[in-house]
Rosetta silent file (secondary structure, phi, psi, omega in degrees, C-alpha in Angstrom):
SEQUENCE: XXXXXXXXXXXXXXXXXXXXXXXXXXXXXXXXXXXXXXXXXXXXXXXXXXXXXXXXXXXXXXXXXXXXXXXXXXXXXXXXXXXXXXXXXXXXXXXXXXXXXXXXXXXXXXXXXXXXXXXXXXXXXXXXXXXXXXXXX
SCORE:     score description
SCORE:     0.000 S_00000001
   1 L     0.000  -42.988  171.457   33.093  142.664  184.228 S_00000001
   2 H   -50.089  -41.500 -179.342   31.644  139.232  184.694 S_00000001
   3 H   -62.714  -45.120  175.355   30.742  139.180  180.997 S_00000001
   4 H   -50.033  -51.942 -173.329   34.407  140.100  180.258 S_00000001
   5 H   -62.494  -46.053  178.946   35.766  137.305  182.324 S_00000001
   6 H   -56.597  -54.779  176.323   33.424  134.861  180.623 S_00000001
   7 H   -52.646  -41.148 -179.958   34.391  135.984  177.194 S_00000001
   8 H   -69.220  -37.645 -177.180   38.092  135.603  178.077 S_00000001
   9 H   -66.176  -38.575  178.706   37.558  132.160  179.506 S_00000001
  10 H   -69.533  -27.954 -176.944   35.654  131.106  176.282 S_00000001
  11 H   -78.252  -44.553  174.803   38.513  132.430  174.160 S_00000001
  12 H   -59.380  -38.874 -176.712   41.127  130.590  176.180 S_00000001
  13 H   -67.323  -40.345  176.485   39.076  127.351  176.073 S_00000001
  14 H   -58.519  -52.789  177.540   38.794  127.766  172.287 S_00000001
  15 H   -63.402  -28.519  175.988   42.428  128.316  171.731 S_00000001
  16 H   -73.443  -37.682  175.235   43.379  125.395  173.982 S_00000001
  17 H   -63.963  -33.858 -178.985   40.936  123.099  172.167 S_00000001
  18 H   -75.069  -42.383  176.320   42.474  124.019  168.842 S_00000001
  19 H   -59.790  -38.526  177.969   46.068  123.418  170.085 S_00000001
  20 H   -72.026  -39.741  169.213   45.192  120.183  171.668 S_00000001
  21 H   -53.450  -45.331 -177.140   43.356  119.075  168.543 S_00000001
  22 H   -65.379  -48.015  177.006   46.480  119.851  166.501 S_00000001
  23 H   -65.172  -33.180 -178.389   48.671  117.792  168.794 S_00000001
  24 H   -77.935  -31.001 -171.124   46.213  114.810  168.869 S_00000001
  25 H   -47.157  -54.123  179.179   45.688  114.758  165.075 S_00000001
  26 H   -50.367  -39.708 -174.632   49.063  112.807  164.303 S_00000001
  27 H   -71.580  -35.528 -176.723   48.276  110.133  166.912 S_00000001
  28 L  -101.979   47.923 -172.429   44.667  109.647  165.623 S_00000001
  29 L   -41.911  -48.618 -173.702   45.570  109.682  162.047 S_00000001
  30 L  -100.368    1.755  172.824   42.548  107.783  160.628 S_00000001
  31 L   -74.939  154.075 -175.475   39.882  109.090  163.077 S_00000001
  32 L   -63.275  143.388 -176.282   37.112  111.305  162.230 S_00000001
  33 H   -57.985  -45.746 -177.500   37.910  115.222  162.765 S_00000001
  34 H   -55.537  -41.130 -177.730   34.846  115.402  165.019 S_00000001
  35 H   -68.387  -32.503  179.180   36.103  112.577  167.274 S_00000001
  36 H   -69.983  -46.372 -172.424   39.521  114.253  167.585 S_00000001
  37 H   -65.852  -42.040  179.289   38.008  117.559  168.335 S_00000001
  38 H   -61.463  -47.346  173.068   35.715  116.073  171.047 S_00000001
  39 H   -55.177  -32.940  178.507   38.542  114.398  172.648 S_00000001
  40 H   -75.809  -37.019 -176.973   40.477  117.530  172.808 S_00000001
  41 H   -65.626  -38.664 -175.733   37.328  119.416  174.296 S_00000001
  42 H   -72.854  -41.889  171.684   37.126  116.679  177.080 S_00000001
  43 H   -50.357  -52.299 -166.908   40.935  117.027  177.846 S_00000001
  44 H   -71.870  -45.288 -172.253   40.724  120.823  177.961 S_00000001
  45 H   -78.011  -20.851  173.547   37.564  120.895  180.110 S_00000001
  46 H   -70.491  -40.905 -178.608   39.054  118.400  182.572 S_00000001
  47 H   -66.100  -47.355  171.015   42.183  120.638  182.748 S_00000001
  48 H   -58.425  -39.707  178.634   40.123  123.782  183.333 S_00000001
  49 H   -64.539  -44.803 -179.033   37.994  122.168  186.032 S_00000001
  50 H   -60.951  -45.186  177.739   41.248  121.201  187.783 S_00000001
  51 H   -52.239  -50.663 -179.497   42.636  124.690  187.453 S_00000001
  52 H   -65.558  -36.327  179.892   39.413  126.130  189.026 S_00000001
  53 H   -67.488  -34.520  173.034   39.397  123.615  191.764 S_00000001
  54 H   -63.191  -45.448 -177.275   43.029  124.391  192.731 S_00000001
  55 H   -66.822  -38.895 -176.727   42.303  128.074  192.777 S_00000001
  56 H   -62.739  -45.890  175.704   39.306  127.530  194.891 S_00000001
  57 H   -61.129  -40.467  179.500   41.283  125.301  197.338 S_00000001
  58 H   -82.615   -5.009 -178.848   44.114  127.905  197.512 S_00000001
  59 L    67.411   22.836  175.415   41.543  130.798  197.865 S_00000001
  60 L   -84.298  137.930 -179.892   42.815  132.604  194.823 S_00000001
  61 L   -65.532  160.583 -177.749   40.558  134.837  192.866 S_00000001
  62 L   -77.327  -26.237 -179.233   39.776  133.967  189.297 S_00000001
  63 L   -79.943  137.971 -176.999   41.029  137.419  188.143 S_00000001
  64 L   -70.644  158.025 -178.490   44.782  137.634  187.492 S_00000001
  65 L   -70.833  154.856 -177.218   46.818  139.939  189.818 S_00000001
  66 L   -64.903  117.678 -178.707   47.408  143.513  188.630 S_00000001
  67 L   152.403  157.956  169.529   50.870  143.261  186.666 S_00000001
  68 L    63.765 -153.106 -171.639   52.232  142.227  183.399 S_00000001
  69 H   -49.095  -37.984 -177.999   49.937  142.509  180.268 S_00000001
  70 H   -62.209  -42.739  173.483   46.811  143.144  182.450 S_00000001
  71 H   -67.143  -31.846 -175.117   48.332  146.271  183.927 S_00000001
  72 H   -67.902  -49.163  172.553   49.764  147.386  180.670 S_00000001
  73 H   -43.881  -59.138 -177.624   46.216  147.207  179.214 S_00000001
  74 H   -58.566  -43.126  175.456   44.621  148.984  182.127 S_00000001
  75 H   -67.556  -38.266  172.915   47.230  151.659  182.138 S_00000001
  76 H   -59.385  -44.297 -179.259   47.165  152.334  178.465 S_00000001
  77 H   -62.539  -40.058 -173.864   43.229  152.578  178.616 S_00000001
  78 H   -75.762  -35.280  179.626   43.433  155.059  181.544 S_00000001
  79 H   -62.218  -50.022 -175.617   46.121  157.191  179.752 S_00000001
  80 H   -62.834  -48.290  177.093   43.918  157.378  176.555 S_00000001
  81 H   -47.129  -42.448 -178.350   40.800  158.228  178.676 S_00000001
  82 L   -95.046   25.151  161.682   42.663  161.223  180.225 S_00000001
  83 L    87.584   18.020  174.758   43.642  162.605  176.809 S_00000001
  84 L   -88.049  158.245  177.113   47.211  161.161  176.465 S_00000001
  85 E  -115.844  126.180  178.472   48.229  159.660  173.148 S_00000001
  86 E  -113.486  123.282 -176.676   49.967  156.303  173.261 S_00000001
  87 E  -138.661  145.908  177.422   51.860  154.653  170.642 S_00000001
  88 E   -73.487  154.767  176.685   54.244  151.548  170.569 S_00000001
  89 L  -101.274  170.788  178.037   57.842  152.124  169.599 S_00000001
  90 L   -67.169  -20.001 -177.240   59.716  149.845  167.195 S_00000001
  91 L   -87.799   -0.446 -176.285   61.687  148.534  170.191 S_00000001
  92 L    84.890   13.152  174.159   58.521  147.308  172.070 S_00000001
  93 L   -97.102 -173.119 -175.384   58.268  150.027  174.519 S_00000001
  94 E  -123.631  133.854  175.911   55.408  152.624  174.714 S_00000001
  95 E  -115.891  116.813 -174.637   55.740  156.400  174.047 S_00000001
  96 E  -109.529  126.199 -176.169   53.135  158.362  175.726 S_00000001
  97 E   -97.588  125.118  172.937   52.466  162.059  174.757 S_00000001
  98 L   -63.566  160.209  171.978   50.919  164.162  177.489 S_00000001
  99 L   -52.622  -29.657 -169.531   47.602  166.233  176.965 S_00000001
 100 L   -76.216  -14.092  178.230   49.822  169.294  177.112 S_00000001
 101 L    82.888    0.740 -171.072   51.472  168.423  173.609 S_00000001
 102 L  -120.439  -48.797 -175.456   54.971  168.947  174.913 S_00000001
 103 L   -78.259  141.014  179.486   55.824  166.123  177.348 S_00000001
 104 E  -128.104  133.492  178.503   56.742  162.742  176.250 S_00000001
 105 E  -117.859  132.566  173.521   57.091  159.700  178.674 S_00000001
 106 E   -97.216  140.678  177.302   58.574  156.394  177.573 S_00000001
 107 E  -115.912  146.038  172.517   57.129  153.174  179.294 S_00000001
 108 L   -68.152  132.565  167.235   58.792  149.740  179.407 S_00000001
 109 L   -66.936  -31.610  177.722   57.313  147.158  177.134 S_00000001
 110 L  -140.769  102.256 -175.391   58.322  144.461  179.603 S_00000001
 111 L   -58.828  138.979 -171.939   58.791  145.441  183.133 S_00000001
 112 L   -98.783  -22.127  177.599   61.926  144.053  184.541 S_00000001
 113 L  -147.863 -177.257 -174.960   61.315  144.085  188.244 S_00000001
 114 L   -77.733   -6.085  179.689   58.435  144.835  190.885 S_00000001
 115 L   -89.244  -20.866 -170.499   59.496  148.486  191.123 S_00000001
 116 H   -54.988  -52.717  177.836   58.883  149.201  187.388 S_00000001
 117 H   -55.834  -56.914 -178.855   55.093  149.977  187.684 S_00000001
 118 H   -53.668  -41.250 -175.671   55.397  152.212  190.739 S_00000001
 119 H   -72.972  -34.343  178.826   58.250  154.084  189.211 S_00000001
 120 H   -72.929  -34.101  178.204   56.526  154.551  185.769 S_00000001
 121 H   -66.397  -47.929  175.207   53.246  155.632  187.633 S_00000001
 122 H   -51.024  -49.029  178.207   55.282  158.219  189.645 S_00000001
 123 H   -56.142  -45.181  175.140   56.748  159.503  186.513 S_00000001
 124 H   -69.484  -36.146  177.743   53.336  159.866  184.804 S_00000001
 125 H   -61.686  -38.354 -174.970   51.738  161.537  187.931 S_00000001
 126 L   -54.600  -31.784 -170.162   54.514  164.252  187.661 S_00000001
 127 L  -108.130   18.196  169.435   52.791  165.318  184.298 S_00000001
 128 L    94.456   10.028  178.565   49.161  165.270  185.626 S_00000001
 129 L   -77.222  133.791  179.382   48.217  161.544  185.132 S_00000001
 130 L  -101.632  136.223  173.343   45.643  160.247  187.830 S_00000001
 131 L  -144.985  126.107    9.945   45.914  156.701  189.037 S_00000001
 132 L   -76.806  157.606 -176.368   43.892  154.808  190.024 S_00000001
 133 L  -118.766  128.907   -3.273   41.515  155.431  187.042 S_00000001
 134 L   -74.270  161.666 -173.322   38.677  156.138  187.353 S_00000001
 135 L   -63.548  148.854  175.679   39.407  158.004  190.661 S_00000001
 136 L   -74.876  154.281 -177.272   37.923  156.446  193.701 S_00000001
 137 L   -99.536    0.000    0.000   35.172  158.183  195.401 S_00000001
């Protein structure tokens, strides 16, 4: 898991550097591309250091809370590992086919309130889904 977090941080940093470089380029018109990129890297590194310092001061973990896209990914992964077939719909929701081949459960693409995930998990459990996955010992 620590390796995954480091990969995610590196990806976020790379995207941020690219975006800041694109924003700086018009203001540094005649400057060398490497100079603009280095300035963007310094700005992004300072911002990321500030975020980490704030998290440490507030006592917040570096991992995002369970919910949103993170929850969505974990839930889909668990469904697939337990034999469910998960497909996106044209409307941005998820269609989940149970291993029995008969049951279909539709999941929201964007949860609307804090009860959405517990309600969807309850519905999935009715058809044999186990959560949390993998099961706790």
